[in-house]
């Protein structure tokens, strides 16, 4: 491509068209680089995995940074998808937006599961409580197995976006686990209420105090 070749094409008569193509190409390139930059940033974002007491498993930290970055990148990606210059990479950008939204749902489910698991783990660590609440104990055992296997995988690969890969189906698994945890908490609450009706002095005790007493009875 030479200047003479362009002159032979009367390029000077089509300068406006050339400028428009140049601007479009520049905008498309910048959108593509921005998308690549976001993906590269996520490749370096990791969960802060730390051992939890004497449970033999772990919990995750570093959640606030992940949530903030997800919110920021979802807005950026949606803005990109609204650009008139996105057509060349629209499929890729839409796919990335879907993955970020999936990751956002995963964080919500993960936080909810972790919070309740941390509360219930010491309770169902008591053989007495497990005998008194066999249905809830079986449900907790199912949730505990999922938690431990998920945390083992996260310890081996703490990169958040890797764990948020939709093919792992973690959102669905954790949603099911959180439904079980809700049922466990309801069963536990009903059990404590029944004990209070039988032993009115328990009305003056917090749930944690009651559970400690009942686990030793």
PDB file of N, CA, C and O in Angstrom, residues 124 130 133-144 180 184:
ATOM      1  N   UNK A 124     -23.271 -28.839  65.100  1.00  0.00           N
ATOM      2  CA  UNK A 124     -23.388 -30.212  64.625  1.00  0.00           C
ATOM      3  C   UNK A 124     -22.073 -30.975  64.756  1.00  0.00           C
ATOM      4  O   UNK A 124     -21.963 -32.115  64.297  1.00  0.00           O
ATOM      5  N   UNK A 130     -26.494 -34.048  67.228  1.00  0.00           N
ATOM      6  CA  UNK A 130     -26.764 -34.820  66.012  1.00  0.00           C
ATOM      7  C   UNK A 130     -27.761 -35.935  66.282  1.00  0.00           C
ATOM      8  O   UNK A 130     -28.614 -36.240  65.446  1.00  0.00           O
ATOM      9  N   UNK A 133     -31.231 -34.254  66.687  1.00  0.00           N
ATOM     10  CA  UNK A 133     -31.754 -33.641  65.454  1.00  0.00           C
ATOM     11  C   UNK A 133     -31.237 -34.420  64.239  1.00  0.00           C
ATOM     12  O   UNK A 133     -30.456 -33.903  63.434  1.00  0.00           O
ATOM     13  N   UNK A 134     -31.665 -35.673  64.069  1.00  0.00           N
ATOM     14  CA  UNK A 134     -31.107 -36.508  62.994  1.00  0.00           C
ATOM     15  C   UNK A 134     -31.370 -35.980  61.584  1.00  0.00           C
ATOM     16  O   UNK A 134     -30.499 -36.070  60.718  1.00  0.00           O
ATOM     17  N   UNK A 135     -32.562 -35.423  61.339  1.00  0.00           N
ATOM     18  CA  UNK A 135     -32.866 -34.904  59.995  1.00  0.00           C
ATOM     19  C   UNK A 135     -31.979 -33.724  59.665  1.00  0.00           C
ATOM     20  O   UNK A 135     -31.386 -33.641  58.574  1.00  0.00           O
ATOM     21  N   UNK A 136     -31.884 -32.786  60.609  1.00  0.00           N
ATOM     22  CA  UNK A 136     -31.035 -31.607  60.404  1.00  0.00           C
ATOM     23  C   UNK A 136     -29.568 -32.020  60.298  1.00  0.00           C
ATOM     24  O   UNK A 136     -28.802 -31.431  59.528  1.00  0.00           O
ATOM     25  N   UNK A 137     -29.173 -33.037  61.064  1.00  0.00           N
ATOM     26  CA  UNK A 137     -27.784 -33.504  61.030  1.00  0.00           C
ATOM     27  C   UNK A 137     -27.432 -34.069  59.656  1.00  0.00           C
ATOM     28  O   UNK A 137     -26.345 -33.814  59.129  1.00  0.00           O
ATOM     29  N   UNK A 138     -28.379 -34.819  59.057  1.00  0.00           N
ATOM     30  CA  UNK A 138     -28.126 -35.371  57.716  1.00  0.00           C
ATOM     31  C   UNK A 138     -28.005 -34.251  56.693  1.00  0.00           C
ATOM     32  O   UNK A 138     -27.141 -34.295  55.802  1.00  0.00           O
ATOM     33  N   UNK A 139     -28.878 -33.268  56.808  1.00  0.00           N
ATOM     34  CA  UNK A 139     -28.805 -32.136  55.880  1.00  0.00           C
ATOM     35  C   UNK A 139     -27.496 -31.379  56.041  1.00  0.00           C
ATOM     36  O   UNK A 139     -26.862 -30.988  55.054  1.00  0.00           O
ATOM     37  N   UNK A 140     -27.100 -31.166  57.288  1.00  0.00           N
ATOM     38  CA  UNK A 140     -25.847 -30.438  57.509  1.00  0.00           C
ATOM     39  C   UNK A 140     -24.667 -31.237  56.974  1.00  0.00           C
ATOM     40  O   UNK A 140     -23.717 -30.659  56.426  1.00  0.00           O
ATOM     41  N   UNK A 141     -24.715 -32.535  57.115  1.00  0.00           N
ATOM     42  CA  UNK A 141     -23.626 -33.370  56.607  1.00  0.00           C
ATOM     43  C   UNK A 141     -23.475 -33.199  55.099  1.00  0.00           C
ATOM     44  O   UNK A 141     -22.354 -33.123  54.576  1.00  0.00           O
ATOM     45  N   UNK A 142     -24.606 -33.112  54.381  1.00  0.00           N
ATOM     46  CA  UNK A 142     -24.562 -32.888  52.929  1.00  0.00           C
ATOM     47  C   UNK A 142     -23.915 -31.538  52.608  1.00  0.00           C
ATOM     48  O   UNK A 142     -23.067 -31.427  51.711  1.00  0.00           O
ATOM     49  N   UNK A 143     -24.338 -30.503  53.343  1.00  0.00           N
ATOM     50  CA  UNK A 143     -23.796 -29.162  53.118  1.00  0.00           C
ATOM     51  C   UNK A 143     -22.304 -29.133  53.461  1.00  0.00           C
ATOM     52  O   UNK A 143     -21.500 -28.541  52.737  1.00  0.00           O
ATOM     53  N   UNK A 144     -21.954 -29.780  54.554  1.00  0.00           N
ATOM     54  CA  UNK A 144     -20.559 -29.795  55.003  1.00  0.00           C
ATOM     55  C   UNK A 144     -19.649 -30.455  53.973  1.00  0.00           C
ATOM     56  O   UNK A 144     -18.535 -29.989  53.721  1.00  0.00           O
ATOM     57  N   UNK A 180     -31.039 -25.877  52.115  1.00  0.00           N
ATOM     58  CA  UNK A 180     -30.918 -26.858  53.198  1.00  0.00           C
ATOM     59  C   UNK A 180     -30.554 -26.168  54.517  1.00  0.00           C
ATOM     60  O   UNK A 180     -31.083 -26.526  55.581  1.00  0.00           O
ATOM     61  N   UNK A 184     -32.429 -26.285  58.065  1.00  0.00           N
ATOM     62  CA  UNK A 184     -31.722 -26.687  59.287  1.00  0.00           C
ATOM     63  C   UNK A 184     -31.941 -25.658  60.386  1.00  0.00           C
ATOM     64  O   UNK A 184     -32.239 -26.003  61.539  1.00  0.00           O
TER      65      UNK A 184
END
